[in-house]
Amino acid sequence: MMMNDILNKFKQLNLELKIPIMRDDNLVNLVDKLSRNKINRLLEIGTGIGFSSMYLSSHLPDLEIDTLEKDVERYKIAKEWLANFSKINCILGDCYEFIPQKKYQAIILDGPKAKQIELFNKYINYLLPNGVMIIDNYFLKNIKPNNKLYQKNLEWQNFVQDLGNKQFNIEIDQSGDGVVYVFSKPSTIA
């Protein structure tokens, strides 16, 4: 079976199981960003069942991915589907308890949307200088204003805007629900 066929079959499984995955155009842009920035070590917080990891690995064969999932059933499915991808390491664990043993050039933050600021503040410590933090669903366009998540998302958007005034460069992919790229600025020696 060809890789595109495998990806399409895996995408269908995600849809059937109602596991959210990144939109196609966002994935294409992500591959482009990772490639242009020569990213070869990535941490993904929130495996789901591994679609993003498989997609990235199939388009960026030198990319090493550690992907973290707390749900045992999703983790088992991911392990099965990703068994032939030697550069993908599936980790069973909770994003609040997990302590990475290394730093990464890129971190995809796809944990609980109401806890984005807390997770960002934790995982930014595991990002290498000149690295990028990637966060999907920036806009959450389908959330109603009376929803608690709506207010949390507004707080998150304000937090991101403040980051742009500090030691980070911010890029926002406007397509879909939006993907934020938070680039750490190069370290300088005083």
Tab-separated table of C-alpha atoms in Angstrom, residues 14-140:
chain	number	residue	atom	x	y	z
A	14	ASN	CA	-9.487	9.295	13.097
A	15	LEU	CA	-12.756	10.665	11.710
A	16	GLU	CA	-14.661	7.473	12.595
A	17	LEU	CA	-13.289	7.539	16.152
A	18	LYS	CA	-14.021	11.300	16.360
A	19	ILE	CA	-10.400	12.082	17.148
A	20	PRO	CA	-9.631	15.655	16.085
A	21	ILE	CA	-6.757	16.073	13.654
A	22	MET	CA	-5.057	19.088	12.151
A	23	ARG	CA	-6.591	20.352	8.898
A	24	ASP	CA	-4.853	19.424	5.646
A	25	ASP	CA	-3.799	22.982	4.786
A	26	ASN	CA	-2.387	23.469	8.299
A	27	LEU	CA	-0.403	20.224	7.978
A	28	VAL	CA	1.024	21.297	4.615
A	29	ASN	CA	2.078	24.646	6.112
A	30	LEU	CA	3.549	22.876	9.148
A	31	VAL	CA	5.678	20.578	6.990
A	32	ASP	CA	6.895	23.618	5.054
A	33	LYS	CA	7.819	25.516	8.257
A	34	LEU	CA	9.610	22.538	9.794
A	35	SER	CA	11.493	21.895	6.566
A	36	ARG	CA	12.539	25.523	6.022
A	37	ASN	CA	13.709	25.806	9.633
A	38	LYS	CA	15.645	22.515	9.395
A	39	ILE	CA	13.829	20.996	12.365
A	40	ASN	CA	14.948	17.435	13.072
A	41	ARG	CA	13.781	16.869	16.682
A	42	LEU	CA	10.173	17.433	17.721
A	43	LEU	CA	8.000	16.795	20.773
A	44	GLU	CA	4.259	16.425	20.239
A	45	ILE	CA	2.024	16.899	23.274
A	46	GLY	CA	-1.203	15.058	22.454
A	47	THR	CA	-0.693	12.105	20.106
A	48	GLY	CA	-4.342	11.311	19.565
A	49	ILE	CA	-3.783	8.069	17.670
A	50	GLY	CA	-0.755	9.372	15.793
A	51	PHE	CA	-2.019	10.900	12.549
A	52	SER	CA	0.057	14.099	12.770
A	53	SER	CA	3.199	12.153	13.655
A	54	MET	CA	2.681	9.774	10.744
A	55	TYR	CA	1.990	12.646	8.349
A	56	LEU	CA	5.071	14.592	9.465
A	57	SER	CA	7.314	11.530	9.402
A	58	SER	CA	6.159	10.562	5.917
A	59	HIS	CA	6.975	14.055	4.596
A	60	LEU	CA	10.100	14.722	6.697
A	61	PRO	CA	11.954	11.381	6.914
A	62	ASP	CA	14.839	12.771	9.018
A	63	LEU	CA	12.506	14.161	11.683
A	64	GLU	CA	12.716	12.432	15.081
A	65	ILE	CA	9.414	12.657	16.951
A	66	ASP	CA	8.614	11.983	20.595
A	67	THR	CA	4.836	11.993	20.951
A	68	LEU	CA	3.010	11.973	24.287
A	69	GLU	CA	-0.490	10.602	24.903
A	70	LYS	CA	-2.247	10.043	28.242
A	71	ASP	CA	-5.172	7.921	27.015
A	72	VAL	CA	-4.141	4.242	27.104
A	73	GLU	CA	-6.447	3.145	24.263
A	74	ARG	CA	-5.306	5.946	21.947
A	75	TYR	CA	-1.690	5.198	22.858
A	76	LYS	CA	-2.153	1.503	21.926
A	77	ILE	CA	-3.695	2.416	18.564
A	78	ALA	CA	-0.863	4.875	17.881
A	79	LYS	CA	1.790	2.269	18.760
A	80	GLU	CA	0.188	-0.165	16.333
A	81	TRP	CA	-0.167	2.311	13.451
A	82	LEU	CA	3.284	3.840	13.979
A	83	ALA	CA	5.179	0.565	14.539
A	84	ASN	CA	7.000	0.841	11.192
A	85	PHE	CA	8.130	4.428	11.770
A	86	SER	CA	11.496	4.046	13.497
A	87	LYS	CA	11.886	7.774	14.164
A	88	ILE	CA	8.611	8.089	16.082
A	89	ASN	CA	8.718	7.329	19.797
A	90	CYS	CA	5.274	6.991	21.428
A	91	ILE	CA	5.209	7.846	25.125
A	92	LEU	CA	2.333	7.001	27.455
A	93	GLY	CA	1.996	9.790	29.983
A	94	ASP	CA	0.174	12.867	31.181
A	95	CYS	CA	1.417	16.229	29.893
A	96	TYR	CA	1.248	17.711	33.399
A	97	GLU	CA	3.476	15.000	34.888
A	98	PHE	CA	5.806	14.249	31.967
A	99	ILE	CA	9.331	15.643	32.245
A	100	PRO	CA	11.273	15.530	28.972
A	101	GLN	CA	14.827	14.216	29.209
A	102	LYS	CA	16.036	16.462	26.382
A	103	LYS	CA	15.257	19.709	24.618
A	104	TYR	CA	13.603	20.024	21.227
A	105	GLN	CA	13.811	22.255	18.174
A	106	ALA	CA	10.023	22.189	17.900
A	107	ILE	CA	7.153	21.373	20.234
A	108	ILE	CA	3.577	20.844	19.071
A	109	LEU	CA	1.270	21.738	21.927
A	110	ASP	CA	-2.056	19.971	21.426
A	111	GLY	CA	-3.140	19.448	25.014
A	112	PRO	CA	-6.289	20.691	26.756
A	113	LYS	CA	-7.318	24.017	25.195
A	114	ALA	CA	-8.329	25.551	28.532
A	115	LYS	CA	-4.795	24.975	29.866
A	116	GLN	CA	-2.729	26.358	26.959
A	117	ILE	CA	-0.969	29.050	29.011
A	118	GLU	CA	0.000	26.613	31.759
A	119	LEU	CA	1.283	24.078	29.230
A	120	PHE	CA	3.135	26.724	27.233
A	121	ASN	CA	4.889	27.957	30.379
A	122	LYS	CA	5.938	24.412	31.261
A	123	TYR	CA	7.116	23.222	27.855
A	124	ILE	CA	8.873	26.410	26.737
A	125	ASN	CA	11.635	25.269	29.110
A	126	TYR	CA	12.258	22.277	26.826
A	127	LEU	CA	12.563	24.324	23.638
A	128	LEU	CA	16.043	24.888	22.239
A	129	PRO	CA	17.177	28.436	21.353
A	130	ASN	CA	15.833	29.347	17.903
A	131	GLY	CA	13.138	26.704	18.381
A	132	VAL	CA	9.443	26.930	17.631
A	133	MET	CA	6.353	26.125	19.679
A	134	ILE	CA	3.381	25.183	17.489
A	135	ILE	CA	-0.187	25.446	18.778
A	136	ASP	CA	-3.252	24.418	16.759
A	137	ASN	CA	-6.802	25.797	17.124
A	138	TYR	CA	-5.776	29.361	17.921
A	139	PHE	CA	-9.122	30.904	16.993
A	140	LEU	CA	-11.626	28.184	18.002
